[in-house]
Coordinates of C-alpha atoms in Angstrom, one line a residue:
Chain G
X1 CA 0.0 0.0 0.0
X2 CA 1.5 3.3 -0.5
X3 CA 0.4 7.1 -1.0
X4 CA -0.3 8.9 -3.8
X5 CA 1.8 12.3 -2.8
X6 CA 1.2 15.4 -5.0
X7 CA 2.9 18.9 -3.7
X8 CA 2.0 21.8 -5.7
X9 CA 3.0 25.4 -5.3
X10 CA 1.7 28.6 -7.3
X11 CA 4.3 28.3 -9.5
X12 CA 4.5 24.5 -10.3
X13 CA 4.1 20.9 -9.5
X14 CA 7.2 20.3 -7.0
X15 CA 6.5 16.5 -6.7
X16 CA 3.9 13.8 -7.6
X17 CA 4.8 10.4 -6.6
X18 CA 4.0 6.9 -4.7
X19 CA 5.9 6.8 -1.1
X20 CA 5.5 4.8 1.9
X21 CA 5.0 7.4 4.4
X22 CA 5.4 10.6 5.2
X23 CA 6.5 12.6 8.2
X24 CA 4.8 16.8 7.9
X25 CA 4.7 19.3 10.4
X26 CA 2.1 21.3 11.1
X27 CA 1.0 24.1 13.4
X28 CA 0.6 21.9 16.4
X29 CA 3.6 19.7 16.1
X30 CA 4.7 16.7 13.7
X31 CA 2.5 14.2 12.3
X32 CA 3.3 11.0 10.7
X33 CA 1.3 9.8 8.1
X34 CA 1.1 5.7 6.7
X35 CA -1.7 4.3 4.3
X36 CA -5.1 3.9 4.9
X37 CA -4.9 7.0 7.5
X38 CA -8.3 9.1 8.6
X39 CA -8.7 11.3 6.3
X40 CA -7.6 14.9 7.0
X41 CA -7.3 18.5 6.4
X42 CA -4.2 20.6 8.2
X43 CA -2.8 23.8 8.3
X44 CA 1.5 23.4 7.6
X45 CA 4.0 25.6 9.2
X46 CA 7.4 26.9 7.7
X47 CA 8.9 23.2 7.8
X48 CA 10.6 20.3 6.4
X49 CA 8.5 17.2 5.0
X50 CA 10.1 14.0 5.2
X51 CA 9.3 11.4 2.8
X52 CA 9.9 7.7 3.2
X53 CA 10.3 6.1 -0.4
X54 CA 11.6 2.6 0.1
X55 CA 13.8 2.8 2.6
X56 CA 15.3 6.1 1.8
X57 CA 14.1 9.3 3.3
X58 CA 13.9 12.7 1.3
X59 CA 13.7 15.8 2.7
X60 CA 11.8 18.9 1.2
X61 CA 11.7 22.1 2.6
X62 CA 7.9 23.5 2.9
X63 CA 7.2 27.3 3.1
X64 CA 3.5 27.1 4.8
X65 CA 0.4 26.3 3.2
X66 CA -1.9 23.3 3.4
X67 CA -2.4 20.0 3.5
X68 CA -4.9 17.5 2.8
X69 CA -5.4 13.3 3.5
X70 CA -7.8 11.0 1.6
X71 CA -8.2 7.6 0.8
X72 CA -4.1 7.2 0.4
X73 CA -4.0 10.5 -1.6
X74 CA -2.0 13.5 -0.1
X75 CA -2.5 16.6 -1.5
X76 CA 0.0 19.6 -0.2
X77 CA 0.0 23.1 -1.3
X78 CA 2.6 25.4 0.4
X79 CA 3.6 28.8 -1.2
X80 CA 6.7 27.5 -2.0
X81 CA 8.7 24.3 -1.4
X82 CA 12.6 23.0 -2.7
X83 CA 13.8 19.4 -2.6
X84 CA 16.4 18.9 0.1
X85 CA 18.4 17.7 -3.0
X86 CA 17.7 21.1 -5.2
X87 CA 19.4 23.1 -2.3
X88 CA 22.9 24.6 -2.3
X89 CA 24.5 24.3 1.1
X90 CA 26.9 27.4 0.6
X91 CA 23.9 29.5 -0.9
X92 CA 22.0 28.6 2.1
X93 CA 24.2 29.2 4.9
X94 CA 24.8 33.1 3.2
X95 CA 21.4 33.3 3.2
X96 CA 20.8 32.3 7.0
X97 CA 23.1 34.7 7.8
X98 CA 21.6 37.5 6.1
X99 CA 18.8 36.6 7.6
X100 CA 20.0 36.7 11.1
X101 CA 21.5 40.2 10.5
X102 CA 18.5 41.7 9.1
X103 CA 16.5 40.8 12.0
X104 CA 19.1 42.0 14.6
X105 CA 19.1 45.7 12.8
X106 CA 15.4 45.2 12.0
X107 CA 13.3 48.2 13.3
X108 CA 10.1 48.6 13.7
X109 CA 7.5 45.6 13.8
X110 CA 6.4 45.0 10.0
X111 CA 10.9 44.8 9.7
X112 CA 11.3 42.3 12.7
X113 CA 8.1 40.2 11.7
X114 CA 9.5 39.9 7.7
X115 CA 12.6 39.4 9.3
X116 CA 11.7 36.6 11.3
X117 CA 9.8 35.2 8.6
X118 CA 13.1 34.8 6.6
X119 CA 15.2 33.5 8.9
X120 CA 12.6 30.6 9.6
X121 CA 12.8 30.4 6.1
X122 CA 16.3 29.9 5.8
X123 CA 16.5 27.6 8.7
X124 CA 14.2 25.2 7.3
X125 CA 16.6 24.9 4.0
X126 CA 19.5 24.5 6.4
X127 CA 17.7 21.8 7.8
X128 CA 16.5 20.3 5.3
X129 CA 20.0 19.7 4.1
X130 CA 21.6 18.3 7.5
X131 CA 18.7 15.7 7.6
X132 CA 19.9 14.2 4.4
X133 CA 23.7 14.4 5.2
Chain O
X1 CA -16.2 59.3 -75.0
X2 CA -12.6 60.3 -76.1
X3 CA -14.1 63.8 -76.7
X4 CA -15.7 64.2 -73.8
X5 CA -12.4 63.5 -71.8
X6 CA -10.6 66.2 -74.1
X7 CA -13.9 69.0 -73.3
X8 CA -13.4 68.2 -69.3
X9 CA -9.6 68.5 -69.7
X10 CA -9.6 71.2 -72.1
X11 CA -11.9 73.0 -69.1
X12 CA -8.8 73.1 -66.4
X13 CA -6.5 73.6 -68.9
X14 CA -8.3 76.3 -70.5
X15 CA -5.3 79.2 -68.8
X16 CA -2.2 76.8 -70.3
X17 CA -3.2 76.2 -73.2
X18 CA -1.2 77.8 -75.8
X19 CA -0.6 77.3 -79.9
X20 CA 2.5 74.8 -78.7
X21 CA -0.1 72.2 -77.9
X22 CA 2.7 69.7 -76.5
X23 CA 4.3 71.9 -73.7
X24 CA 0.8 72.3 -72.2
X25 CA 0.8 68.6 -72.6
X26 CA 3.1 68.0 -70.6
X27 CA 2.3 70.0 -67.9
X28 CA -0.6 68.2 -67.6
X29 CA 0.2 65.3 -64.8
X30 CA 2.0 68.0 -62.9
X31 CA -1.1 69.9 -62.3
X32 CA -2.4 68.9 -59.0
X33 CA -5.9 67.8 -59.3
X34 CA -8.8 66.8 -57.1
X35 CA -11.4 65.1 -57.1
X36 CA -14.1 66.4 -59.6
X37 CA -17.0 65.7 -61.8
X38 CA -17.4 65.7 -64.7
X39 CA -20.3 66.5 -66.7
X40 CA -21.3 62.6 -67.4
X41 CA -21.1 62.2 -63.7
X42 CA -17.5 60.1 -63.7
X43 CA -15.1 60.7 -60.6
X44 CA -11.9 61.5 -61.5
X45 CA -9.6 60.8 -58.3
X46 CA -6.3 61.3 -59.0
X47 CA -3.2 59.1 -58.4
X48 CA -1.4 61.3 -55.4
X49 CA -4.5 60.7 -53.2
X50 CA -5.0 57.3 -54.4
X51 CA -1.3 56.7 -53.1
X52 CA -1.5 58.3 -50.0
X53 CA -4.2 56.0 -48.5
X54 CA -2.5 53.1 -50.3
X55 CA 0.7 54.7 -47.7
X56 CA -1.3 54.7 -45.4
X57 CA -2.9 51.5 -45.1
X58 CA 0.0 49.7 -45.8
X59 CA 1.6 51.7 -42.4
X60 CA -1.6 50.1 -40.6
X61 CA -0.9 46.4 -42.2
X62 CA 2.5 46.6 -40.8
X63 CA 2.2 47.7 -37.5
X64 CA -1.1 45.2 -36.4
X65 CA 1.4 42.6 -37.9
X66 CA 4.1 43.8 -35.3
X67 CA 1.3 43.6 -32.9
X68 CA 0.6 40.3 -33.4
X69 CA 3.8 39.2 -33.5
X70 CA 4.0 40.8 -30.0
X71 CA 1.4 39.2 -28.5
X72 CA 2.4 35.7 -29.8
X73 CA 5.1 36.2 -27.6
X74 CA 3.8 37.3 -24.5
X75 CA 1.4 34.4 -25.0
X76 CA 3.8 31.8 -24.9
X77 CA 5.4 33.4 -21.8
X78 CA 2.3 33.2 -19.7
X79 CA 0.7 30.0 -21.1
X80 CA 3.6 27.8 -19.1
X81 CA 2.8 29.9 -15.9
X82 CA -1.1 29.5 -16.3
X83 CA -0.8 25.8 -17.1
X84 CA 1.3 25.4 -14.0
X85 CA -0.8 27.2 -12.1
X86 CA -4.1 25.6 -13.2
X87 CA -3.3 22.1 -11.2
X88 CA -3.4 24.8 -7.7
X89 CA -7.0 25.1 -7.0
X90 CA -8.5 21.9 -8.2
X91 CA -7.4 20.3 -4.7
X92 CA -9.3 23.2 -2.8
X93 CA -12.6 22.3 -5.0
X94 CA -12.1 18.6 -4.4
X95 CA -11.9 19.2 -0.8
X96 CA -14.8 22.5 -0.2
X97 CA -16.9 22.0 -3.9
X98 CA -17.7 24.8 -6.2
X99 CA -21.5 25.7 -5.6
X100 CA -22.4 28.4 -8.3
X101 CA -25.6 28.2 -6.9
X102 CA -25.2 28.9 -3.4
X103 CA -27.7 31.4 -1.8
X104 CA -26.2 33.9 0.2
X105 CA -26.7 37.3 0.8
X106 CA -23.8 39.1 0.2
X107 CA -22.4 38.4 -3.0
X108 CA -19.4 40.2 -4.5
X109 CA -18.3 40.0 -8.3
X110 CA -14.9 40.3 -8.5
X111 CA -14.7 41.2 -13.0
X112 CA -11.2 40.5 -14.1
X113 CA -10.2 42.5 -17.5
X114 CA -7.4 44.0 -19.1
X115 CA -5.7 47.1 -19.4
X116 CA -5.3 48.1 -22.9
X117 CA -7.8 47.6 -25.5
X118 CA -7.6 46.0 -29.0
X119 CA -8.3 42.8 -27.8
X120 CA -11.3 41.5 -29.8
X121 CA -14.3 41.4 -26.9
X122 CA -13.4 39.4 -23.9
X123 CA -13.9 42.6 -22.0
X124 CA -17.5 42.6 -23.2
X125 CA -18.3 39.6 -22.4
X126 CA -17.0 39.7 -18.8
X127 CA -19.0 42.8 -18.0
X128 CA -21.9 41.2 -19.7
X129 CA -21.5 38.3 -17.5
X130 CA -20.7 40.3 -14.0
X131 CA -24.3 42.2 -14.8
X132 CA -25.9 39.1 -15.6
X133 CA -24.8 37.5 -12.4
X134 CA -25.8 41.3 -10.8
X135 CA -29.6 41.0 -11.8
X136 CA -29.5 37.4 -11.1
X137 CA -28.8 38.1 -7.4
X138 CA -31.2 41.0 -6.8
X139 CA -34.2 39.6 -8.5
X140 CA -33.8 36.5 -6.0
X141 CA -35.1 38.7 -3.0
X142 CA -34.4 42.5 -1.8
X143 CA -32.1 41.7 1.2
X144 CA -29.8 40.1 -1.2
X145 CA -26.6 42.6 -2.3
X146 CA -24.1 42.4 -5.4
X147 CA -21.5 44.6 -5.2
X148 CA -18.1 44.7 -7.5
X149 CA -14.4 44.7 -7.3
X150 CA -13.0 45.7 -10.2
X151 CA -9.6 44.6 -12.1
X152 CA -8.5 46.3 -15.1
X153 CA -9.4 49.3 -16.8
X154 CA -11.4 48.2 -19.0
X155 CA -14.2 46.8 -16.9
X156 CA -14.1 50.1 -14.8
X157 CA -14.9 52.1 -18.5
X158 CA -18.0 49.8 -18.6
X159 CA -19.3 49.6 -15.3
X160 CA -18.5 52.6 -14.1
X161 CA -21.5 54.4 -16.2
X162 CA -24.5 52.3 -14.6
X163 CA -23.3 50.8 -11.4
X164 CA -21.3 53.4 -9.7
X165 CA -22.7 52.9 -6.7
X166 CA -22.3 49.1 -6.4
X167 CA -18.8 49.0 -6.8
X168 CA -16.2 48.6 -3.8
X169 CA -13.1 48.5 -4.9
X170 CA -10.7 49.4 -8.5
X171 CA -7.7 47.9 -9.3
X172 CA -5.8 49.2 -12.3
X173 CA -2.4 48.2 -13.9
X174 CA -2.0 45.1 -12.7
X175 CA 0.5 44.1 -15.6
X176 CA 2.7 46.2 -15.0
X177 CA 5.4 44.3 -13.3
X178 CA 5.6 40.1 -14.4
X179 CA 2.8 38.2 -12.4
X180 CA 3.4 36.2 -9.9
X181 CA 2.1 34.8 -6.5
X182 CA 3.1 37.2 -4.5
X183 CA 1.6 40.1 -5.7
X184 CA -1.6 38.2 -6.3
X185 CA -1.7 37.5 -2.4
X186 CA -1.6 40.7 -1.6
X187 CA -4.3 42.0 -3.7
X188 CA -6.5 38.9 -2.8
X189 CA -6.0 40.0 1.2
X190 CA -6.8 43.7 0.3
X191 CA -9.8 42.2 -1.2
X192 CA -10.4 40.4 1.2
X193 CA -9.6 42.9 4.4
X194 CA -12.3 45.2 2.4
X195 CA -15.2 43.6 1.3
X196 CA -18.0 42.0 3.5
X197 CA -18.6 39.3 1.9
X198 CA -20.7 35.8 1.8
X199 CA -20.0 34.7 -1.4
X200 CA -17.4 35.8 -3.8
X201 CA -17.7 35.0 -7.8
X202 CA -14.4 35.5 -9.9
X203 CA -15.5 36.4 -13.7
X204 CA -12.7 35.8 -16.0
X205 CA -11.8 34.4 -19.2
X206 CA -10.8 31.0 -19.4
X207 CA -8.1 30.1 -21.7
X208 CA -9.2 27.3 -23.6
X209 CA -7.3 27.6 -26.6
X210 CA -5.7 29.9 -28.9
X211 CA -9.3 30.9 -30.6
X212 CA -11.5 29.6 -27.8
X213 CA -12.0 32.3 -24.9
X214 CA -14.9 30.5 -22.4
X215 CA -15.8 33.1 -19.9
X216 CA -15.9 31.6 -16.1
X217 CA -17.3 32.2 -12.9
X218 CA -15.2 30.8 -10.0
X219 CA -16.9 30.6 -7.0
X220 CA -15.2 31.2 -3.0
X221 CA -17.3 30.6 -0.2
X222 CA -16.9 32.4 3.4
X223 CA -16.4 29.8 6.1
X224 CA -19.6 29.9 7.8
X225 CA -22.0 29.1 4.8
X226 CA -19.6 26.5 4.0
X227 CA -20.2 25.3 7.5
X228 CA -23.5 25.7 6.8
X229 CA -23.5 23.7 3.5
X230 CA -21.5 21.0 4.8
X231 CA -24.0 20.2 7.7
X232 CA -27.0 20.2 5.1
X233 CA -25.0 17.7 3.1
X234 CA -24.8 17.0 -0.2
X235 CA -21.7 17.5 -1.7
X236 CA -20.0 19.4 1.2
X237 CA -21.0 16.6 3.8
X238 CA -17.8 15.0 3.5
X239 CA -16.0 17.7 4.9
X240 CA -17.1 16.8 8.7
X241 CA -15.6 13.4 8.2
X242 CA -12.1 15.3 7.7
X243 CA -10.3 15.4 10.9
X244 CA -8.6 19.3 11.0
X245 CA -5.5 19.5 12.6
X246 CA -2.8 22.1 13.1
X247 CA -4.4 24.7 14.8
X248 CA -6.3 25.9 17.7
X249 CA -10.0 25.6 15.9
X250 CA -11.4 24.0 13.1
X251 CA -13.1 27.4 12.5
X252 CA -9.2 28.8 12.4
X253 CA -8.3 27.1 10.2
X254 CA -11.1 26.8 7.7
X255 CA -10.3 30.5 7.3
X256 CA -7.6 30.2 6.3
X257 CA -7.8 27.4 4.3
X258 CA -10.5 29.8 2.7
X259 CA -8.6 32.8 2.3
X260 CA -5.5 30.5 0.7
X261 CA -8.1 29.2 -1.9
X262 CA -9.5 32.8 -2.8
X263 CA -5.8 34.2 -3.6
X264 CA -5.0 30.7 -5.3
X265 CA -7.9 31.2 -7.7
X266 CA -7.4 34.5 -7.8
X267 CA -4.2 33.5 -9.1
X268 CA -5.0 31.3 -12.0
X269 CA -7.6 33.9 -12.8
X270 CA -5.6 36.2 -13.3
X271 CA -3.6 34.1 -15.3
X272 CA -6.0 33.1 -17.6
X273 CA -7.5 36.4 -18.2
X274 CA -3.9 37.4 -19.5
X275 CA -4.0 34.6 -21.9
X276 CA -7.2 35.0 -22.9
X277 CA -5.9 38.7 -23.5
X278 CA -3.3 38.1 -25.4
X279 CA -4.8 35.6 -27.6
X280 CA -7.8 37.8 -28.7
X281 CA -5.8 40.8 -29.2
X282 CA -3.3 38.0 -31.5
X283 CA -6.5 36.9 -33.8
X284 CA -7.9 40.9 -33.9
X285 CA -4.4 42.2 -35.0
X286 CA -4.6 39.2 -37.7
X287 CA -8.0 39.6 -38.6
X288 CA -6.9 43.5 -39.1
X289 CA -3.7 43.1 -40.9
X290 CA -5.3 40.8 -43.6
X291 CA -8.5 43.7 -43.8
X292 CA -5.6 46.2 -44.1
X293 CA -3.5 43.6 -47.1
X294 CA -7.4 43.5 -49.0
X295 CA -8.2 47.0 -49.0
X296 CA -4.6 47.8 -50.1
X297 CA -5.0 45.2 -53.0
X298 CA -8.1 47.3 -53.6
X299 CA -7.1 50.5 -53.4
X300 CA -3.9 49.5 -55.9
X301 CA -6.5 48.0 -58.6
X302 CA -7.7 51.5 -58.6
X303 CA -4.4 53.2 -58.8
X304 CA -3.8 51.3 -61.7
X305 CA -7.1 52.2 -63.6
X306 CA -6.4 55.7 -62.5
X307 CA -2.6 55.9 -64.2
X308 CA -3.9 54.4 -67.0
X309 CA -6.8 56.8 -67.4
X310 CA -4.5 59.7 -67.6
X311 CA -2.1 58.2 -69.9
X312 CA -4.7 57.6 -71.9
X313 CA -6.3 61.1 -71.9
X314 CA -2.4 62.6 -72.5
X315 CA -2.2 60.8 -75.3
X316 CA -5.1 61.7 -76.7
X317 CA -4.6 65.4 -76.5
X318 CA -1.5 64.9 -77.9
X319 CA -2.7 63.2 -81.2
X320 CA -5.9 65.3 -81.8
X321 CA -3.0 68.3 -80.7
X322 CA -0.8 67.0 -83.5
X323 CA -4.2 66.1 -86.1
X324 CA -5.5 69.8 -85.3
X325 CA -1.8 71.4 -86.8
X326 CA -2.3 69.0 -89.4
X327 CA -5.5 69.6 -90.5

């Protein structure tokens, strides 16, 4: 038995494959999810997804969105996502450190809330590439 | 008939003509004529004006050809992005449904169009659509409401002179800058911050193919008659069975799961409408061009008979010229 998983973002189909289980987080923590679970409808934070395809795990970074379980078919839609794989390591860790310095000379609460948001951001690529490695 | 051409001739050359017949002749095609008529009723247009339009038109042929060219290309551009973006809200109307015929109270009409014209009439028939769905509404019951948001310049031009009052919000230029989500997002929470609303129906134009515009009507619900629609079953009833996670209430999140499907579909209507744009403006600027390449192999047929005509009536001045110093 395995899971139909489709991920879709605005701008295009990120993934659409069979897999054996999937780990997501959500809001309220991390859920896993094998065949023939209930069927469900979630809210998915800044995160990494881990996929289980035979034996191997995947890791794709999620940038919030949705997510939605029926019948062995996953549906996720998330603003914007990037294979674990995809992801430059040195790109990332300039990024995360951008990040980090706008937010400490953020000002002003629309700054430090966009700032936060891109840090979180940038931490989920960086994780997404130490859970492969 | 030959005679007839000399006597109308003979009339505006009447101050040049002299005994050498020939010189005045000549002058002849360099007199600038116009248009006149002649006393068996003939129009006698003469070549300069004849070739001016034929300028003319051919300036119009070239540049609805450039057109088209243009818009070929911008089609092909946005077509990938549409067609990516299409497979984006098809989960959200598995999951919620798409109930046209849901009665609510509050509707809004949110009429996408474009910004520049010369695009055959997709405008048209969105506007035509958006008042349709307008009268539809109101004639239902008198505490029922319709108001509009308003994309595009176009649609504003149109609505703007009978339903002034119905209309909440304008947004103009929206093609400015490349679309993409982002920007979409934003518009579809200004929309959203804005507008009480119960119901909201996105008129667009589907792209169905390079000739084939479908207008559409795409519609988001608000969370409570969704609620409302899922506990009187039918094809919403499923949605209890879902168990909602990731948040502190269902309600919470059915929100938001609503507001991410109205900026999704916003999205891909947006899309679409550009398509749809760019496509009808494509076939017009065709449509034009080859009007413009007929009436130019028109207007040179009639060049042609005009030359001829007054090589013919030069040469016949000049033999009866020559015959009269004969005789």
């Amino acid at each position: 038995m395995t899971l139909n998983l489709c991920i879709l973002t605005p701008n295009r189909i990120v993934l659409d494959s069979e897999v054996k289980e999937i780990i997501l987080s959500t809001n309220s923590g991390q859920i896993g999810v094998l065949p023939n679970h209930a069927p469900i409808a979630t809210a998915i934070d800044t995160g990494i997804l881990r996929i289980r395809l035979n034996d191997q795990w995947l890791t794709i970074a999620l940038m919030g969105g949705f997510a939605r379980m029926d019948n062995n078919e996953i549906t996720i839609l998330v603003n914007d996502a990037e294979k674990g794989s995809d992801i430059d390591p040195q790109e990332v860790q300039q990024a995360l450190e951008i990040a980090e310095a706008n937010l400490r000379k953020a000002e002003g609460k629309i700054q430090i809330i966009e700032a936060n948001l891109a840090l979180r951001q940038a931490r989920t690529r960086v994780e997404a590439i130490n859970a492969i490695s | 008939m030959a005679m007839a051409a000399l006597r109308r001739e003979g009339r505006r050359l009447a101050p040049l003509i002299s005994p050498r017949t020939i010189t005045a002749v000549r002058s002849s095609p360099l007199y600038p004529t116009l248009e006149d008529e002649g006393p068996l009723g003939v129009r006698h247009i003469s070549t300069q004006v004849v070739r001016n339009r034929m300028k003319s038109v051919k300036n119009i042929q070239k540049i609805t050809k450039a057109m088209k060219m243009v818009a070929a290309s911008k089609l092909r551009a946005i077509q990938t992005k549409t067609e990516n973006s299409r497979g984006l809200w098809q989960p959200f109307t598995a999951l919620l449904g798409d109930l046209p015929s849901a009665d609510v109270k509050k509707n809004v009409v949110v009429t996408i169009s474009s910004d520049k014209g010369l695009c055959g009439g997709i405008n048209s028939t969105s506007v035509k659509i958006s008042k349709g769905l307008h009268k539809l509404n109101s004639a239902t019951g008198p505490e029922k409401e319709t108001k509009y948001v308003i994309l595009g310049e176009k649609a504003k031009a149109q609505l703007v002179r009978d339903s002034k009052k119905d209309i909440e919000l304008i947004i103009t230029e929206l093609q400015k800058n490349p679309l993409n989500y982002t920007q979409v997002s934003v518009l579809a929470d200004e929309i959203l911050k804005n507008v009480e609303y119960d119901a909201l129906r996105i008129v667009f134009n589907k792209f169905q193919s390079v000739v084939s515009f479908v207008p559409t009507v795409s519609t988001v619900l608000s969370t409570e008659i969704v609620e409302r629609e899922a506990e009187s079953g039918g094809k919403l009833g499923d949605l209890d069975s879902y168990e909602v996670e990731g948040g502190e209430t269902k309600g919470e999140i059915l929100q938001n799961l609503a507001e991410f499907q109205f900026s999704c579909t916003m999205f891909n209507a947006v899309l679409e409408n550009a398509c749809s744009e760019q496509g009808a403006r494509m076939s017009a600027m065709d449509s034009s061009s080859r009007n413009a390449g007929d009436m130019l192999d028109r207007l040179t047929l009639t060049y042609n008979r005009t030359r001829q005509a007054s090589i013919t009536t030069e040469l016949i001045e000049i033999i009866s010229g020559a015959s009269a110093l004969e005789g």
